[in-house]
Tab-separated table of C-alpha atoms and ligand atoms in Angstrom:
chain	number	residue	atom	x	y	z
A	1414	UNK	CA	-37.419	19.788	1.498
A	1415	UNK	CA	-38.683	19.316	5.044
A	1416	UNK	CA	-36.045	17.915	7.374
A	1417	UNK	CA	-38.613	15.566	8.997
A	1418	UNK	CA	-39.168	13.766	5.686
A	1419	UNK	CA	-35.503	13.071	5.199
A	1420	UNK	CA	-34.273	9.532	5.579
A	1421	UNK	CA	-31.163	9.272	7.634
A	1422	UNK	CA	-27.883	7.805	6.406
A	1423	UNK	CA	-24.640	8.192	8.263
A	1424	UNK	CA	-21.354	6.953	9.632
A	1425	UNK	CA	-20.476	5.677	13.041
A	1426	UNK	CA	-16.928	5.744	14.434
A	1427	UNK	CA	-14.707	7.124	17.176
A	1428	UNK	CA	-13.307	9.706	16.360
A	1429	UNK	CA	-15.625	10.789	13.572
A	1430	UNK	CA	-15.290	14.576	13.127
A	1431	UNK	CA	-12.446	14.076	10.555
A	1432	UNK	CA	-14.562	11.845	8.351
A	1433	UNK	CA	-14.959	13.054	4.772
A	1434	UNK	CA	-17.876	10.658	4.067
A	1435	UNK	CA	-20.571	13.218	5.064
A	1436	UNK	CA	-19.248	15.741	2.518
A	1437	UNK	CA	-18.945	13.133	-0.169
A	1438	UNK	CA	-22.390	11.617	0.351
A	1439	UNK	CA	-24.301	14.797	1.056
A	1440	UNK	CA	-22.901	16.385	-2.150
A	1441	UNK	CA	-24.112	13.346	-4.109
A	1442	UNK	CA	-27.552	13.328	-2.416
A	1443	UNK	CA	-28.015	17.042	-3.071
A	1444	UNK	CA	-26.903	16.667	-6.724
A	1445	UNK	CA	-29.525	13.936	-7.308
A	1446	UNK	CA	-32.118	15.725	-5.096
A	1447	UNK	CA	-32.682	12.576	-3.049
A	1448	UNK	CA	-34.528	12.902	0.303
A	1449	UNK	CA	-31.686	11.721	2.546
A	1450	UNK	CA	-29.384	13.354	5.029
A	1451	UNK	CA	-25.942	11.734	5.788
A	1452	UNK	CA	-24.836	12.392	9.392
A	1453	UNK	CA	-21.742	11.608	11.415
A	1454	UNK	CA	-22.509	9.644	14.632
A	1455	UNK	CA	-19.773	9.778	17.261
A	1456	UNK	CA	-20.171	6.425	19.060
A	1457	UNK	CA	-17.480	5.497	21.602
A	1458	UNK	CA	-17.002	1.734	22.074
A	1459	UNK	CA	-18.803	1.748	25.399
A	1460	UNK	CA	-21.948	3.171	23.781
A	1461	UNK	CA	-22.105	0.848	20.779
A	1462	UNK	CA	-24.558	-1.485	22.515
A	1463	UNK	CA	-26.862	1.396	23.449
A	1464	UNK	CA	-26.648	2.737	19.880
A	1465	UNK	CA	-27.893	-0.473	18.367
A	1466	UNK	CA	-30.523	-1.021	21.108
A	1467	UNK	CA	-32.132	2.260	20.149
A	1468	UNK	CA	-31.309	1.921	16.406
A	1469	UNK	CA	-34.817	1.035	15.228
A	1470	UNK	CA	-36.323	4.232	16.705
A	1471	UNK	CA	-33.963	6.422	14.740
A	1472	UNK	CA	-35.280	6.154	11.178
A	1473	UNK	CA	-31.838	5.263	9.948
A	1474	UNK	CA	-31.808	3.842	6.397
A	1475	UNK	CA	-28.162	2.996	6.103
A	1476	UNK	CA	-24.790	3.451	7.717
A	1477	UNK	CA	-21.122	3.337	7.085
A	1478	UNK	CA	-18.945	1.981	9.864
A	1479	UNK	CA	-15.413	3.040	10.568
A	1480	UNK	CA	-12.671	2.615	13.114
A	1481	UNK	CA	-12.897	1.136	15.695
A	1482	UNK	CA	-16.308	-0.536	15.061
A	1483	UNK	CA	-15.908	-2.534	11.804
A	1484	UNK	CA	-15.724	-5.879	13.588
A	1485	UNK	CA	-17.596	-4.895	16.769
A	1486	UNK	CA	-20.899	-4.228	14.909
A	1487	UNK	CA	-21.100	-7.797	13.572
A	1488	UNK	CA	-23.101	-9.260	16.564
A	1489	UNK	CA	-25.795	-6.564	15.951
A	1490	UNK	CA	-26.388	-7.572	12.304
A	1491	UNK	CA	-29.320	-9.780	11.358
A	1492	UNK	CA	-27.244	-11.125	8.429
A	1493	UNK	CA	-23.928	-10.567	6.664
A	1494	UNK	CA	-23.175	-10.499	2.965
A	1495	UNK	CA	-20.540	-12.793	1.554
A	1496	UNK	CA	-18.020	-9.937	1.268
A	1497	UNK	CA	-18.549	-8.957	4.897
A	1498	UNK	CA	-18.121	-12.557	6.034
A	1499	UNK	CA	-15.020	-13.052	3.935
A	1500	UNK	CA	-13.431	-9.846	5.174
A	1501	UNK	CA	-14.651	-10.368	8.685
A	1502	UNK	CA	-15.690	-6.750	8.984
A	1503	UNK	CA	-18.547	-4.443	8.081
A	1504	UNK	CA	-18.139	-1.011	6.490
A	1505	UNK	CA	-21.768	-0.640	5.248
A	1506	UNK	CA	-25.073	-1.451	6.959
A	1507	UNK	CA	-28.193	-1.642	4.873
A	1508	UNK	CA	-31.558	-1.555	6.589
A	1509	UNK	CA	-34.162	-3.701	4.817
A	1510	UNK	CA	-37.586	-4.550	6.289
A	1511	UNK	CA	-36.228	-3.424	9.657
A	1512	UNK	CA	-33.412	-5.945	9.416
A	1513	UNK	CA	-29.764	-4.930	9.501
A	1514	UNK	CA	-27.590	-6.366	6.691
A	1515	UNK	CA	-23.848	-6.057	7.283
A	1516	UNK	CA	-21.922	-5.537	4.064
A	1517	UNK	CA	-18.440	-4.538	3.032
A	1518	UNK	CA	-17.573	-2.417	-0.040
A	1519	UNK	CA	-13.873	-1.911	0.743
A	1520	UNK	CA	-12.417	-4.715	-1.450
A	1521	UNK	CA	-14.631	-3.996	-4.421
A	1522	UNK	CA	-14.125	-0.233	-3.971
A	1523	UNK	CA	-10.387	-0.680	-4.024
A	1524	UNK	CA	-10.543	-2.875	-7.122
A	1525	UNK	CA	-12.798	-0.496	-8.975
A	1526	UNK	CA	-10.569	2.473	-8.216
A	1527	UNK	CA	-7.574	0.487	-9.419
A	1528	UNK	CA	-9.325	-0.452	-12.679
A	1529	UNK	CA	-11.001	2.915	-13.354
A	1530	UNK	CA	-8.291	5.295	-12.132
A	1531	UNK	CA	-5.204	3.375	-13.134
A	1532	UNK	CA	-6.597	0.943	-15.770
A	1533	UNK	CA	-4.951	-1.867	-13.813
A	1534	UNK	CA	-6.204	-5.421	-14.412
A	1535	UNK	CA	-5.220	-7.695	-11.568
A	1536	UNK	CA	-5.587	-10.914	-13.567
A	1537	UNK	CA	-2.449	-13.052	-13.250
A	1538	UNK	CA	-0.431	-10.270	-11.664
A	1539	UNK	CA	2.135	-10.307	-8.852
A	1540	UNK	CA	1.357	-8.065	-5.924
A	1541	UNK	CA	3.298	-6.890	-2.894
A	1542	UNK	CA	0.995	-5.966	-0.042
A	1543	UNK	CA	2.499	-3.929	2.796
A	1544	UNK	CA	0.718	-4.539	6.087
A	1545	UNK	CA	-1.364	-7.276	7.609
A	1546	UNK	CA	-3.943	-5.319	9.648
A	1547	UNK	CA	-7.645	-4.686	9.023
A	1548	UNK	CA	-7.162	-2.645	5.840
A	1549	UNK	CA	-4.742	-5.173	4.423
A	1550	UNK	CA	-7.197	-7.992	5.076
A	1551	UNK	CA	-10.043	-6.137	3.323
A	1552	UNK	CA	-7.887	-5.423	0.265
A	1553	UNK	CA	-6.355	-8.927	0.199
A	1554	UNK	CA	-9.857	-10.462	-0.112
A	1555	UNK	CA	-10.206	-8.559	-3.401
A	1556	UNK	CA	-6.814	-9.751	-4.764
A	1557	UNK	CA	-7.975	-13.273	-5.569
A	1558	UNK	CA	-7.531	-12.637	-9.314
A	1559	UNK	CA	-3.790	-12.089	-8.873
A	1560	UNK	CA	-1.438	-15.022	-9.401
A	1561	UNK	CA	0.722	-14.204	-6.362
A	1562	UNK	CA	0.435	-11.942	-3.339
A	1563	UNK	CA	3.421	-11.335	-1.080
A	1564	UNK	CA	2.337	-9.954	2.249
A	1565	UNK	CA	5.117	-7.983	3.976
A	1566	UNK	CA	4.554	-6.919	7.561
A	1567	UNK	CA	6.600	-5.531	10.434
A	1568	UNK	CA	5.199	-8.307	12.655
A	1569	UNK	CA	5.849	-11.435	10.595
A	1570	UNK	CA	3.480	-13.661	12.595
A	1571	UNK	CA	0.495	-11.510	11.560
A	1572	UNK	CA	1.449	-11.766	7.861
A	1573	UNK	CA	1.831	-15.567	8.174
A	1574	UNK	CA	-1.634	-15.918	9.739
A	1575	UNK	CA	-3.216	-13.788	7.047
A	1576	UNK	CA	-1.440	-15.636	4.192
A	1577	UNK	CA	-2.471	-19.021	5.622
A	1578	UNK	CA	-6.103	-17.985	5.907
A	1579	UNK	CA	-6.144	-16.570	2.376
A	1580	UNK	CA	-4.447	-19.632	0.864
A	1581	UNK	CA	-7.214	-21.700	2.457
A	1582	UNK	CA	-9.963	-19.471	1.083
A	1583	UNK	CA	-8.668	-18.756	-2.406
A	1584	UNK	CA	-7.026	-21.641	-4.191
A	1585	UNK	CA	-6.117	-19.844	-7.444
A	1586	UNK	CA	-3.871	-17.240	-5.806
A	1587	UNK	CA	-0.686	-17.996	-3.910
A	1588	UNK	CA	-0.294	-15.880	-0.743
A	1589	UNK	CA	3.156	-15.766	0.953
A	1590	UNK	CA	4.314	-13.894	4.045
A	1591	UNK	CA	7.576	-12.125	4.770
A	1592	UNK	CA	8.966	-9.584	7.149
A	1593	UNK	CA	8.742	-5.962	6.005
A	1594	UNK	CA	12.487	-5.382	6.327
A	1595	UNK	CA	13.979	-8.833	5.621
A	1596	UNK	CA	12.745	-9.661	2.171
A	1597	UNK	CA	14.291	-10.475	-1.179
A	1598	UNK	CA	14.847	-7.791	-3.865
A	1599	UNK	CA	13.843	-10.459	-6.404
A	1600	UNK	CA	10.234	-10.064	-5.203
A	1601	UNK	CA	10.371	-6.379	-6.005
A	1602	UNK	CA	11.810	-6.922	-9.463
A	1603	UNK	CA	8.896	-9.115	-10.517
A	1604	UNK	CA	6.034	-7.242	-8.853
A	1605	UNK	CA	3.357	-5.584	-10.976
A	1606	UNK	CA	1.701	-3.783	-8.130
A	1607	UNK	CA	2.831	-2.508	-4.712
A	1608	UNK	CA	0.044	-1.661	-2.213
A	1609	UNK	CA	0.724	0.121	1.079
A	1610	UNK	CA	-2.009	-0.477	3.661
A	1611	UNK	CA	0.088	0.512	6.695
A	1612	UNK	CA	-0.123	3.887	8.334
A	1613	UNK	CA	3.478	4.576	7.344
A	1614	UNK	CA	3.589	7.919	5.556
A	1615	UNK	CA	0.396	9.126	7.152
A	1616	UNK	CA	0.649	12.660	8.512
A	1617	UNK	CA	4.310	12.598	7.312
A	1618	UNK	CA	5.269	9.771	9.578
A	1619	UNK	CA	8.616	8.437	8.448
A	1620	UNK	CA	8.491	5.807	5.716
A	1621	UNK	CA	10.473	2.628	6.289
A	1622	UNK	CA	13.365	2.093	3.990
A	1623	UNK	CA	11.654	0.253	1.141
A	1624	UNK	CA	13.692	-1.045	-1.834
A	1625	UNK	CA	11.486	0.754	-4.384
A	1626	UNK	CA	14.379	1.073	-6.738
A	1627	UNK	CA	14.145	-2.667	-7.513
A	1628	UNK	CA	10.631	-2.307	-8.879
A	1629	UNK	CA	10.222	-2.570	-12.677
A	1630	UNK	CA	9.370	0.624	-14.536
A	1631	UNK	CA	5.950	-0.867	-15.412
A	1632	UNK	CA	5.015	-1.418	-11.745
A	1633	UNK	CA	2.152	0.544	-10.203
A	1634	UNK	CA	2.588	1.917	-6.690
A	1635	UNK	CA	-0.635	2.277	-4.713
A	1636	UNK	CA	-1.071	3.825	-1.287
A	1637	UNK	CA	-4.423	3.630	0.533
A	1638	UNK	CA	-3.343	6.446	2.818
A	1639	UNK	CA	-4.888	9.740	1.562
A	1640	UNK	CA	-3.631	12.277	4.154
A	1641	UNK	CA	-1.449	13.787	2.787
A	1642	UNK	CA	-2.972	13.551	-0.704
A	1643	UNK	CA	0.432	12.600	-2.054
A	1644	UNK	CA	2.147	10.409	0.483
A	1645	UNK	CA	5.933	10.134	0.756
A	1646	UNK	CA	5.672	6.680	-0.816
A	1647	UNK	CA	3.900	8.056	-3.871
A	1648	UNK	CA	6.327	10.989	-4.115
A	1649	UNK	CA	9.266	8.551	-3.959
A	1650	UNK	CA	7.678	6.313	-6.604
A	1651	UNK	CA	7.087	9.305	-8.935
A	1652	UNK	CA	10.689	10.367	-8.570
A	1653	UNK	CA	11.690	6.895	-9.798
A	1654	UNK	CA	9.422	7.261	-12.827
A	1655	UNK	CA	6.860	4.744	-11.549
A	1656	UNK	CA	3.067	5.007	-12.013
A	1657	UNK	CA	1.135	5.817	-8.892
A	1658	UNK	CA	-2.414	5.262	-7.581
A	1659	UNK	CA	-3.635	7.600	-4.856
A	1660	UNK	CA	-5.474	6.571	-1.659
A	1661	UNK	CA	-8.550	8.718	-2.103
A	1662	UNK	CA	-9.696	6.378	-4.939
A	1663	UNK	CA	-10.659	3.593	-2.569
A	1664	UNK	CA	-12.541	6.027	-0.352
A	1665	UNK	CA	-14.449	7.365	-3.306
A	1666	UNK	CA	-15.342	4.016	-4.870
A	1667	UNK	CA	-16.279	2.209	-1.612
A	1668	UNK	CA	-18.555	5.201	-0.904
A	1669	UNK	CA	-20.108	5.066	-4.382
A	1670	UNK	CA	-20.851	1.370	-3.931
A	1671	UNK	CA	-22.508	1.960	-0.532
A	1672	UNK	CA	-24.525	4.915	-2.024
A	1673	UNK	CA	-25.985	2.667	-4.688
A	1674	UNK	CA	-26.868	-0.016	-2.177
A	1675	UNK	CA	-28.763	2.451	0.027
A	1676	UNK	CA	-30.489	4.623	-2.551
A	1677	UNK	CA	-30.709	2.400	-5.581
A	1678	UNK	CA	-29.138	5.246	-7.612
A	1679	UNK	CA	-25.841	5.195	-9.443
A	1680	UNK	CA	-23.499	7.513	-7.434
A	1681	UNK	CA	-22.547	10.741	-9.247
A	1682	UNK	CA	-18.840	9.991	-9.131
A	1683	UNK	CA	-17.580	13.291	-10.526
A	1684	UNK	CA	-19.579	15.338	-7.934
A	1685	UNK	CA	-18.365	13.099	-5.064
A	1686	UNK	CA	-14.776	13.231	-6.325
A	1687	UNK	CA	-14.753	17.013	-6.677
A	1688	UNK	CA	-16.101	17.566	-3.149
A	1689	UNK	CA	-13.850	14.935	-1.668
A	1690	UNK	CA	-10.718	16.411	-3.203
A	1691	UNK	CA	-11.692	19.944	-2.218
A	1692	UNK	CA	-12.174	18.819	1.383
A	1693	UNK	CA	-8.871	16.896	1.320
A	1694	UNK	CA	-6.973	19.901	-0.002
A	1695	UNK	CA	-8.301	22.119	2.840
B	739	LIG	P1	-5.726	-0.877	9.802
B	739	LIG	O1	-7.118	-1.323	10.139
B	739	LIG	O2	-5.653	0.573	9.357
B	739	LIG	O3	-5.066	-1.782	8.846
B	739	LIG	P2	-4.252	-2.069	11.957
B	739	LIG	O4	-5.163	-3.228	11.894
B	739	LIG	O5	-3.853	-1.540	13.287
B	739	LIG	O6	-4.896	-0.880	11.151
B	739	LIG	O7	-2.957	-2.392	11.083
B	739	LIG	C1	-1.909	-1.468	10.927
B	739	LIG	C2	-0.883	-2.035	9.954
B	739	LIG	O8	0.176	-1.042	9.777
B	739	LIG	C3	-0.140	-3.262	10.522
B	739	LIG	O9	0.210	-4.091	9.442
B	739	LIG	C4	1.070	-2.662	11.185
B	739	LIG	O10	2.145	-3.546	11.370
B	739	LIG	P3	2.197	-4.496	12.664
B	739	LIG	O11	1.309	-5.643	12.386
B	739	LIG	O12	3.652	-4.931	12.736
B	739	LIG	O13	1.761	-3.699	13.830
B	739	LIG	C5	1.408	-1.562	10.172
B	739	LIG	N1	2.225	-0.484	10.709
B	739	LIG	C6	1.757	0.563	11.532
B	739	LIG	N2	2.758	1.410	11.733
B	739	LIG	C7	3.875	0.913	11.095
B	739	LIG	C8	5.225	1.375	10.976
B	739	LIG	N3	5.653	2.498	11.553
B	739	LIG	N4	6.065	0.608	10.233
B	739	LIG	C9	5.639	-0.541	9.640
B	739	LIG	N5	4.388	-0.977	9.733
B	739	LIG	C10	3.495	-0.285	10.449
């Protein structure tokens, strides 16, 4: 396959060298023998404007967007999908008739990974969401099938703002906000799902003292952090006999959804998963 005929896909972020998306997508593209190449683009915030000004010369067919650009790219989009508008951030750009469509596959990717990897149906469930940053926001948008979502955050004001906004947007789910450390064990007793969206536990950072022991034995503990593969939260949950849902699932499924949007082909999930896990283990 001649390189010049390849359509370009990629990911922009700063930093970007650690990203596992190129491995995941290139393995899928090679498996299906599709004429695309997925490249990492290191774009520092100061160069974002220049990147989009020269975008149309670059033969780019689609992009993922990661930290710190998920919100900053919005002014460069010709339109946004409903998911991107609701989340207020873009993780996928689709180029159609030279127009840039800003989309977001994070919420749906998370939900699919929950359903397919852990057979978890959110309908009518009670959820504890740790964190109120960008990742929490993206996931919370997908939780509108749950009956109740308790947002626990170190900075209470951010949790309150997020809960207020979500209560306004989604009438069928009750969102409440509490401080991460000062909250009631009763919440934990009745929760069906605990989701960590904070960077606690990442690269073995110390986990806050969470009252996991109050969770019921049926509860599922989910961590969107995937380095290390088994975070201290998941280890602790396993020790208590609780079911766990690993963070790489969201990465895999959000990627698979973007892949389908760009190429029109169903993503080869097993190939992507194998390559992703191999890269994560190394
Ligand atoms: P992201 O886009 O990954 O969600 P973010 O928007 O910076 O990143 O949000 C980080 C989240 O992790 C926040 O909820 C943050 O809590 P604060 O709002 O109080 O800052 C949470 N967080 C980060 N480090 C934490 C720690 N050591 N303990 C508790 N919460 C932490």
